[in-house]
Every structure is written in C-alpha cells, then in structure tokens.
Amino acid sequence: MNDFKYIRSENLGESIDVLYKENRSKLIAGGTNLMDLMKYRVENPEQIIDITRLSLHDIYRRDDGGLRLGALATNADTAYNSEVEQQYPILAKAILSGASAQLRNAATNGGNLMQRTRCYYFYDTATPCNKREPGSGCSALKGFNRIHAILGTSEHCIATHPSDMCVALSALDATVNVQGTDGERTIPILDFHRLPGDTPEMDTNLKSDEIITSIDLPEKGFHTNYAYVKVRDRPSYAFALVSVAAALDLNGDTINDVRVALGGVAHKPWRKPESEESFKGKPATEENFGKLADHILEGATGFGTNDFKIKLARKTIVRALREAKEL
C-alpha cells in the first residue's frame, strides 16, 4: 500500500471541492472494496477523503410514495429497514445474499454502487488488464474466464459487475442522486454503470468531482410477486455466477408488468426493458418465461470456460420468474 494523505470531511461541499482540485483523491466510507484494492496496489490514491460524517445516512419516505436511501446508510440498515422489507423485499433479499454480515454492517449504499470488478486479472498487477492499465490488453479473453461476462462485452474487457444490490435496483428502476461542482443531477440506475466498450477503465457515468448523495426508489415495489435467485459456487460469501432479480405485476395469470435484471453476466447489471415490454398482456406461463429469457440473452457469447453461463442464465431467469409467480 502506498503512502497517502488522509482528510476527514465535515460537509458535502468541502468533499466536492477537494475532489475537484485533487484528481488523485478517493472517497472512503465503509472501505470494504477500496482498502482491498489499495492493499493489492490496484488503486494508489494520493489522498483519502473520509466522508462518514456527512449527513447522508437517512432512509425516509418521499412525498411521491417512493423511498430515499441515503448514500451512507449501510447495506445492513437498508436491508433491515421496515419500509424496505415491506415495500421492496426484492432489494432486501438481494442485499442479504451478498458478502457477509460483518461486511454488510460496514458497506454503504453509495459504495455498493461504486464497487469494482472481482476479475482475477484486474487484481493481479503482474498481468495485463485494460481496466487497470488501459491499452495493456485483456488477460481474461484467452485465460481462465469462468466468472466472466457473456453479454455486453468488448475486445477490451469481459469483466463483470459484482453487486447484488444493484441488480435489484435495476429491476426496480431506481435513480441515483449525485452532486458535484455543477450542482445536483439524477441518473437512472440503468444509465449509471457502463459497458466496457473501448474504455473499460470507466465503470460508471459519474463525473470525477461528483458524489452520490442518495438513491430513490419509485413507489411501485413489486412486493407481492418477486424473486432474487443467486447461483454461486458456495452458499455464502461468494459472488454470483448468475443472479436474477425477477418481479411480476399480475392480473390473475396475465402479465401486467414484468422486470428481469441479471447479475454476474455483464460489466453492469443487465436488463432489457424492450424485451419486458413485449410480454405485457401475455400469460405468465413457463413457455413465455422461456421466450422472455431468450430475448434477454440474445447475443450472449461465451469465451471458453464460461460457456456454461448461457444455459445457466436461461434456467435461472425461468426459475426466478416461476418463483415470483408462485410467491
């Protein structure tokens, strides 16, 4: 780990100002990802800005019936919040399927949005990685790529996004509130993270001087018919090979609305609203669930040791939709 300067920030404006002036700075709250990256020398910030004292910890009801999650509220506080449990149980279930209880007690909502890939080659500074060192190459393309992406990949990167929480947020159509030197703005969760393209080092569309302040959930929480299915190598403390957040709004056996978001298969949580739209008004049958899965996975491509993920993803989508219907 390199030497760095530590600053404890007391207000949001101060934090933004330091970020704007010092481009080698990193924010720290729970630190559950950043500290690992620093220990492996993947991240080498010259300055750490501790934002844990900012007033961004609250979770509260908005006037439009939705819920606002403070960026510094912990994952545990969010998952066990009574209003989250009642109105957005798919989010609570997704959060509780990730990491360990100790990490969830420290990790924050904003930090969860910003966590970086767990690609082996990204963490191994002795190997080429375009995400870590742009232009050096992607070792995963022809290497051991069992955990890697099958959707939205590029010749520069096939890493996956590791979050469980963000998969559920994508299914719920959440929005991310941020603030920077140009003021406040909102980013739809589906636009917050990026596909690798030719700039895999850029994980999000957050500007360098912006800080996440909160996450807004719409009033509709799909609390009646939902499922979060996570397939992984061991029952706990493991990242998803494939995860699916599925939500249904049903009128009898007819689909009024459907949401399907995937984790573990792309550089960002994967969702295709246009595919969901085409299944509104159709019967909620196993056959239609399979057809929807095929639409969502159109263009999926394996790279050798992760070829199995394509079939696994299809089966997991169908299973999640079936569980959501039967709940």
CSV table of C-alpha atoms in Angstrom, one decimal:
chain,number,residue,atom,x,y,z
A,1,MET,CA,0.0,0.0,0.0
A,2,ASN,CA,1.3,3.4,-0.9
A,3,ASP,CA,1.6,6.4,1.4
A,4,PHE,CA,-1.4,8.8,1.2
A,5,LYS,CA,-2.9,11.9,2.9
A,6,TYR,CA,-6.0,11.4,5.0
A,7,ILE,CA,-8.7,14.1,5.2
A,8,ARG,CA,-11.9,13.8,7.3
A,9,SER,CA,-14.6,15.8,5.6
A,10,GLU,CA,-17.3,17.6,7.6
A,11,ASN,CA,-19.6,18.7,4.8
A,12,LEU,CA,-20.5,17.8,1.3
A,13,GLY,CA,-19.3,21.0,-0.3
A,14,GLU,CA,-15.9,20.5,1.1
A,15,SER,CA,-15.7,17.0,-0.2
A,16,ILE,CA,-16.7,18.0,-3.7
A,17,ASP,CA,-14.2,20.9,-3.7
A,18,VAL,CA,-11.3,18.5,-2.7
A,19,LEU,CA,-12.3,16.0,-5.4
A,20,TYR,CA,-12.4,18.8,-8.0
A,21,LYS,CA,-9.0,20.1,-7.1
A,22,GLU,CA,-7.2,16.8,-6.3
A,23,ASN,CA,-7.8,14.3,-9.1
A,24,ARG,CA,-5.8,11.6,-7.3
A,25,SER,CA,-8.2,11.6,-4.4
A,26,LYS,CA,-10.6,8.7,-3.4
A,27,LEU,CA,-13.6,8.8,-1.2
A,28,ILE,CA,-13.9,6.3,1.7
A,29,ALA,CA,-16.9,5.4,3.8
A,30,GLY,CA,-17.2,1.6,4.6
A,31,GLY,CA,-13.9,1.0,2.7
A,32,THR,CA,-14.8,-2.7,2.1
A,33,ASN,CA,-13.7,-2.6,-1.5
A,34,LEU,CA,-11.2,0.4,-1.6
A,35,MET,CA,-9.0,-1.0,1.1
A,36,ASP,CA,-8.6,-4.3,-0.7
A,37,LEU,CA,-7.8,-2.5,-3.9
A,38,MET,CA,-5.2,-0.4,-2.1
A,39,LYS,CA,-3.6,-3.5,-0.5
A,40,TYR,CA,-3.2,-5.1,-3.9
A,41,ARG,CA,-1.9,-1.8,-5.3
A,42,VAL,CA,-4.7,-1.7,-7.9
A,43,GLU,CA,-5.7,1.7,-6.5
A,44,ASN,CA,-3.0,4.1,-5.4
A,45,PRO,CA,-4.7,7.3,-4.4
A,46,GLU,CA,-2.5,10.2,-3.1
A,47,GLN,CA,-5.3,11.3,-0.8
A,48,ILE,CA,-8.2,9.7,1.0
A,49,ILE,CA,-11.3,11.7,1.9
A,50,ASP,CA,-13.3,10.2,4.7
A,51,ILE,CA,-17.0,11.1,4.2
A,52,THR,CA,-18.5,9.1,7.0
A,53,ARG,CA,-19.5,12.3,8.9
A,54,LEU,CA,-21.6,13.7,6.1
A,55,SER,CA,-25.4,13.8,6.7
A,56,LEU,CA,-26.3,11.1,4.1
A,57,HIS,CA,-27.3,8.2,6.4
A,58,ASP,CA,-31.1,8.6,6.5
A,59,ILE,CA,-33.7,6.4,4.8
A,60,TYR,CA,-37.1,8.1,4.5
A,61,ARG,CA,-40.4,8.2,2.6
A,62,ARG,CA,-40.7,10.8,-0.2
A,63,ASP,CA,-43.8,12.8,-1.0
A,64,ASP,CA,-44.5,10.7,-4.2
A,65,GLY,CA,-44.7,7.5,-2.2
A,66,GLY,CA,-41.3,6.3,-3.0
A,67,LEU,CA,-38.3,5.8,-0.7
A,68,ARG,CA,-35.0,7.6,-0.5
A,69,LEU,CA,-31.9,5.6,0.6
A,70,GLY,CA,-29.1,7.7,2.0
A,71,ALA,CA,-25.8,7.0,0.2
A,72,LEU,CA,-24.1,6.4,3.6
A,73,ALA,CA,-26.8,4.2,5.0
A,74,THR,CA,-25.2,0.8,5.4
A,75,ASN,CA,-26.3,-2.2,3.4
A,76,ALA,CA,-27.5,-3.9,6.7
A,77,ASP,CA,-29.5,-0.9,7.8
A,78,THR,CA,-31.1,-0.7,4.3
A,79,ALA,CA,-31.9,-4.5,4.1
A,80,TYR,CA,-33.5,-4.5,7.6
A,81,ASN,CA,-35.3,-1.2,7.3
A,82,SER,CA,-39.0,-2.0,7.8
A,83,GLU,CA,-40.2,0.0,4.8
A,84,VAL,CA,-37.7,-1.6,2.5
A,85,GLU,CA,-38.7,-5.0,3.8
A,86,GLN,CA,-42.4,-4.3,3.3
A,87,GLN,CA,-42.4,-2.4,0.0
A,88,TYR,CA,-39.2,-3.5,-1.7
A,89,PRO,CA,-38.5,-7.0,-0.4
A,90,ILE,CA,-36.6,-7.9,-3.6
A,91,LEU,CA,-34.0,-5.3,-2.6
A,92,ALA,CA,-33.7,-6.6,0.9
A,93,LYS,CA,-33.3,-10.1,-0.3
A,94,ALA,CA,-30.6,-9.1,-2.8
A,95,ILE,CA,-28.6,-7.2,-0.3
A,96,LEU,CA,-28.7,-10.1,2.2
A,97,SER,CA,-27.5,-12.5,-0.4
A,98,GLY,CA,-24.2,-10.5,-0.8
A,99,ALA,CA,-21.0,-10.5,1.2
A,100,SER,CA,-21.1,-11.4,4.9
A,101,ALA,CA,-23.0,-9.9,7.9
A,102,GLN,CA,-19.8,-8.1,9.0
A,103,LEU,CA,-19.3,-6.5,5.6
A,104,ARG,CA,-22.9,-5.5,5.2
A,105,ASN,CA,-22.6,-3.7,8.6
A,106,ALA,CA,-19.8,-1.6,7.2
A,107,ALA,CA,-20.5,-1.3,3.4
A,108,THR,CA,-22.6,1.7,2.3
A,109,ASN,CA,-25.2,2.1,-0.4
A,110,GLY,CA,-23.1,4.5,-2.3
A,111,GLY,CA,-20.0,2.3,-2.0
A,112,ASN,CA,-22.0,-0.7,-3.3
A,113,LEU,CA,-22.8,1.3,-6.5
A,114,MET,CA,-19.1,2.1,-6.9
A,115,GLN,CA,-17.5,-1.3,-6.2
A,116,ARG,CA,-15.2,-2.6,-8.8
A,117,THR,CA,-15.0,-6.0,-10.6
A,118,ARG,CA,-13.6,-9.1,-8.9
A,119,CYS,CA,-11.9,-10.2,-12.1
A,120,TYR,CA,-8.8,-12.2,-11.1
A,121,TYR,CA,-6.6,-10.4,-13.7
A,122,PHE,CA,-7.8,-7.0,-12.5
A,123,TYR,CA,-6.4,-7.8,-9.0
A,124,ASP,CA,-3.2,-9.4,-10.3
A,125,THR,CA,-0.9,-6.4,-11.2
A,126,ALA,CA,1.5,-8.8,-12.8
A,127,THR,CA,-0.9,-9.5,-15.7
A,128,PRO,CA,-2.2,-7.2,-18.4
A,129,CYS,CA,-5.6,-5.6,-17.7
A,130,ASN,CA,-7.2,-2.8,-19.7
A,131,LYS,CA,-9.4,-1.9,-16.8
A,132,ARG,CA,-6.4,-1.4,-14.5
A,133,GLU,CA,-4.0,-0.2,-17.2
A,134,PRO,CA,-5.7,1.0,-20.4
A,135,GLY,CA,-4.1,-0.4,-23.5
A,136,SER,CA,-2.2,-3.2,-21.9
A,137,GLY,CA,-4.7,-6.0,-23.0
A,138,CYS,CA,-7.3,-8.3,-21.5
A,139,SER,CA,-5.8,-11.4,-20.0
A,140,ALA,CA,-9.3,-12.9,-19.4
A,141,LEU,CA,-10.2,-13.2,-23.1
A,142,LYS,CA,-7.9,-16.2,-23.6
A,143,GLY,CA,-7.3,-17.0,-20.0
A,144,PHE,CA,-9.4,-18.7,-17.3
A,145,ASN,CA,-12.7,-16.8,-17.7
A,146,ARG,CA,-15.2,-18.9,-15.8
A,147,ILE,CA,-16.6,-16.0,-13.8
A,148,HIS,CA,-16.6,-13.5,-16.7
A,149,ALA,CA,-19.2,-11.8,-18.9
A,150,ILE,CA,-21.4,-13.3,-21.6
A,151,LEU,CA,-23.3,-10.1,-22.5
A,152,GLY,CA,-22.2,-6.6,-23.5
A,153,THR,CA,-18.6,-7.5,-23.8
A,154,SER,CA,-15.9,-5.9,-26.0
A,155,GLU,CA,-12.5,-6.9,-27.2
A,156,HIS,CA,-11.0,-4.8,-24.5
A,157,CYS,CA,-12.8,-6.3,-21.4
A,158,ILE,CA,-15.1,-9.2,-20.3
A,159,ALA,CA,-15.2,-8.3,-16.6
A,160,THR,CA,-18.5,-8.5,-14.6
A,161,HIS,CA,-20.0,-6.1,-12.1
A,162,PRO,CA,-20.1,-7.8,-8.7
A,163,SER,CA,-23.1,-6.1,-6.9
A,164,ASP,CA,-26.2,-7.9,-5.8
A,165,MET,CA,-27.9,-4.7,-4.6
A,166,CYS,CA,-27.5,-3.0,-8.0
A,167,VAL,CA,-29.3,-5.9,-9.7
A,168,ALA,CA,-32.4,-5.4,-7.6
A,169,LEU,CA,-32.1,-1.6,-8.0
A,170,SER,CA,-32.1,-2.1,-11.8
A,171,ALA,CA,-35.2,-4.2,-11.6
A,172,LEU,CA,-36.9,-1.5,-9.5
A,173,ASP,CA,-36.0,1.4,-11.9
A,174,ALA,CA,-34.2,3.3,-9.1
A,175,THR,CA,-32.5,6.6,-9.7
A,176,VAL,CA,-29.1,7.8,-8.3
A,177,ASN,CA,-28.9,11.3,-7.0
A,178,VAL,CA,-25.4,13.0,-7.2
A,179,GLN,CA,-23.9,16.3,-6.5
A,180,GLY,CA,-20.8,18.0,-8.0
A,181,THR,CA,-19.3,21.4,-8.8
A,182,ASP,CA,-22.0,21.9,-11.5
A,183,GLY,CA,-24.8,21.2,-8.9
A,184,GLU,CA,-27.2,18.3,-8.5
A,185,ARG,CA,-28.4,15.8,-11.0
A,186,THR,CA,-30.2,12.4,-11.2
A,187,ILE,CA,-29.0,9.4,-13.1
A,188,PRO,CA,-31.3,6.4,-13.9
A,189,ILE,CA,-29.8,3.3,-12.5
A,190,LEU,CA,-29.8,1.7,-16.0
A,191,ASP,CA,-27.6,4.5,-17.2
A,192,PHE,CA,-25.3,4.8,-14.1
A,193,HIS,CA,-23.0,1.9,-14.9
A,194,ARG,CA,-21.3,1.5,-18.3
A,195,LEU,CA,-20.5,-1.4,-20.7
A,196,PRO,CA,-16.7,-1.7,-21.3
A,197,GLY,CA,-16.6,-0.6,-25.0
A,198,ASP,CA,-13.1,0.8,-25.6
A,199,THR,CA,-12.9,2.5,-22.2
A,200,PRO,CA,-13.2,-0.4,-19.7
A,201,GLU,CA,-11.4,1.6,-17.0
A,202,MET,CA,-14.6,3.7,-16.7
A,203,ASP,CA,-17.1,1.8,-14.6
A,204,THR,CA,-19.8,4.5,-14.3
A,205,ASN,CA,-21.1,7.7,-15.8
A,206,LEU,CA,-20.3,9.6,-12.5
A,207,LYS,CA,-18.1,12.6,-13.1
A,208,SER,CA,-14.8,12.8,-11.3
A,209,ASP,CA,-16.0,15.6,-9.0
A,210,GLU,CA,-19.4,14.1,-8.2
A,211,ILE,CA,-20.5,12.3,-5.0
A,212,ILE,CA,-23.5,10.0,-4.7
A,213,THR,CA,-25.9,11.5,-2.1
A,214,SER,CA,-28.9,9.1,-2.3
A,215,ILE,CA,-30.8,6.5,-4.2
A,216,ASP,CA,-34.5,7.0,-5.0
A,217,LEU,CA,-36.9,4.0,-5.3
A,218,PRO,CA,-40.2,4.6,-7.1
A,219,GLU,CA,-43.5,3.8,-5.3
A,220,LYS,CA,-44.0,0.5,-7.2
A,221,GLY,CA,-42.0,-2.1,-5.3
A,222,PHE,CA,-43.4,-5.4,-6.7
A,223,HIS,CA,-43.8,-6.6,-3.1
A,224,THR,CA,-46.3,-9.3,-4.0
A,225,ASN,CA,-44.6,-11.3,-6.8
A,226,TYR,CA,-40.8,-11.2,-6.7
A,227,ALA,CA,-37.7,-13.4,-6.5
A,228,TYR,CA,-34.0,-13.0,-6.2
A,229,VAL,CA,-32.1,-16.1,-7.3
A,230,LYS,CA,-28.3,-16.2,-6.9
A,231,VAL,CA,-26.3,-19.1,-8.3
A,232,ARG,CA,-22.8,-19.3,-6.9
A,233,ASP,CA,-20.1,-21.8,-6.1
A,234,ARG,CA,-20.8,-21.9,-2.3
A,235,PRO,CA,-23.8,-21.0,-0.2
A,236,SER,CA,-22.4,-17.8,1.4
A,237,TYR,CA,-19.8,-15.1,0.9
A,238,ALA,CA,-19.4,-15.7,-2.8
A,239,PHE,CA,-20.1,-13.6,-5.9
A,240,ALA,CA,-22.7,-14.6,-8.4
A,241,LEU,CA,-22.0,-16.8,-11.4
A,242,VAL,CA,-25.5,-15.7,-12.4
A,243,SER,CA,-28.1,-13.8,-10.4
A,244,VAL,CA,-31.6,-12.8,-11.4
A,245,ALA,CA,-34.0,-10.2,-9.9
A,246,ALA,CA,-37.4,-11.0,-11.2
A,247,ALA,CA,-40.6,-9.1,-10.5
A,248,LEU,CA,-44.2,-9.5,-11.8
A,249,ASP,CA,-47.3,-7.5,-11.6
A,250,LEU,CA,-50.1,-10.0,-12.4
A,251,ASN,CA,-53.8,-9.8,-13.1
A,252,GLY,CA,-54.7,-13.4,-12.5
A,253,ASP,CA,-52.3,-15.3,-14.8
A,254,THR,CA,-51.8,-12.3,-17.1
A,255,ILE,CA,-48.7,-10.2,-17.0
A,256,ASN,CA,-49.4,-6.5,-16.4
A,257,ASP,CA,-45.7,-5.7,-15.9
A,258,VAL,CA,-42.5,-7.7,-15.7
A,259,ARG,CA,-38.9,-6.9,-14.7
A,260,VAL,CA,-35.9,-9.1,-15.1
A,261,ALA,CA,-32.4,-7.9,-14.2
A,262,LEU,CA,-29.3,-10.1,-14.2
A,263,GLY,CA,-26.0,-10.0,-12.3
A,264,GLY,CA,-22.7,-11.9,-12.9
A,265,VAL,CA,-23.1,-11.8,-16.7
A,266,ALA,CA,-22.0,-8.3,-17.8
A,267,HIS,CA,-20.0,-5.2,-17.0
A,268,LYS,CA,-23.1,-3.8,-15.4
A,269,PRO,CA,-26.4,-5.2,-14.2
A,270,TRP,CA,-28.1,-6.4,-17.3
A,271,ARG,CA,-31.7,-5.5,-18.2
A,272,LYS,CA,-33.6,-5.2,-21.5
A,273,PRO,CA,-36.8,-3.1,-20.9
A,274,GLU,CA,-37.8,-3.5,-24.5
A,275,SER,CA,-37.9,-7.3,-24.1
A,276,GLU,CA,-40.1,-7.0,-21.0
A,277,GLU,CA,-42.5,-4.6,-22.8
A,278,SER,CA,-43.2,-7.2,-25.4
A,279,PHE,CA,-44.5,-9.7,-22.8
A,280,LYS,CA,-47.0,-7.4,-21.1
A,281,GLY,CA,-50.5,-8.8,-21.6
A,282,LYS,CA,-49.3,-12.3,-22.2
A,283,PRO,CA,-50.0,-15.3,-19.9
A,284,ALA,CA,-47.5,-15.9,-17.1
A,285,THR,CA,-46.6,-19.4,-18.4
A,286,GLU,CA,-43.4,-21.4,-18.3
A,287,GLU,CA,-43.2,-21.2,-22.1
A,288,ASN,CA,-43.4,-17.4,-22.1
A,289,PHE,CA,-40.8,-17.2,-19.3
A,290,GLY,CA,-38.5,-19.2,-21.5
A,291,LYS,CA,-39.2,-16.9,-24.5
A,292,LEU,CA,-38.5,-13.9,-22.4
A,293,ALA,CA,-35.2,-15.4,-21.2
A,294,ASP,CA,-34.3,-16.0,-24.9
A,295,HIS,CA,-35.0,-12.3,-25.7
A,296,ILE,CA,-32.9,-11.1,-22.7
A,297,LEU,CA,-30.0,-13.4,-23.6
A,298,GLU,CA,-30.0,-12.6,-27.3
A,299,GLY,CA,-26.4,-12.2,-28.4
A,300,ALA,CA,-24.9,-13.9,-25.4
A,301,THR,CA,-21.4,-15.2,-26.1
A,302,GLY,CA,-19.1,-17.4,-24.0
A,303,PHE,CA,-15.3,-17.3,-24.1
A,304,GLY,CA,-14.5,-20.9,-23.3
A,305,THR,CA,-14.6,-21.7,-19.6
A,306,ASN,CA,-17.7,-19.5,-19.1
A,307,ASP,CA,-19.8,-21.0,-22.0
A,308,PHE,CA,-21.9,-22.8,-19.4
A,309,LYS,CA,-23.2,-19.4,-18.2
A,310,ILE,CA,-25.5,-19.0,-21.2
A,311,LYS,CA,-27.6,-22.1,-20.4
A,312,LEU,CA,-27.3,-21.3,-16.6
A,313,ALA,CA,-28.6,-17.8,-17.1
A,314,ARG,CA,-31.6,-19.0,-19.1
A,315,LYS,CA,-32.5,-21.6,-16.5
A,316,THR,CA,-32.1,-19.1,-13.7
A,317,ILE,CA,-34.3,-16.5,-15.4
A,318,VAL,CA,-37.1,-19.0,-15.8
A,319,ARG,CA,-36.7,-20.3,-12.3
A,320,ALA,CA,-36.8,-16.7,-10.8
A,321,LEU,CA,-39.9,-15.8,-12.8
A,322,ARG,CA,-41.6,-19.1,-11.7
A,323,GLU,CA,-40.8,-18.4,-8.1
A,324,ALA,CA,-42.0,-14.8,-8.4
A,325,LYS,CA,-45.3,-16.0,-9.9
A,326,GLU,CA,-45.8,-18.7,-7.2
A,327,LEU,CA,-44.9,-16.5,-4.2
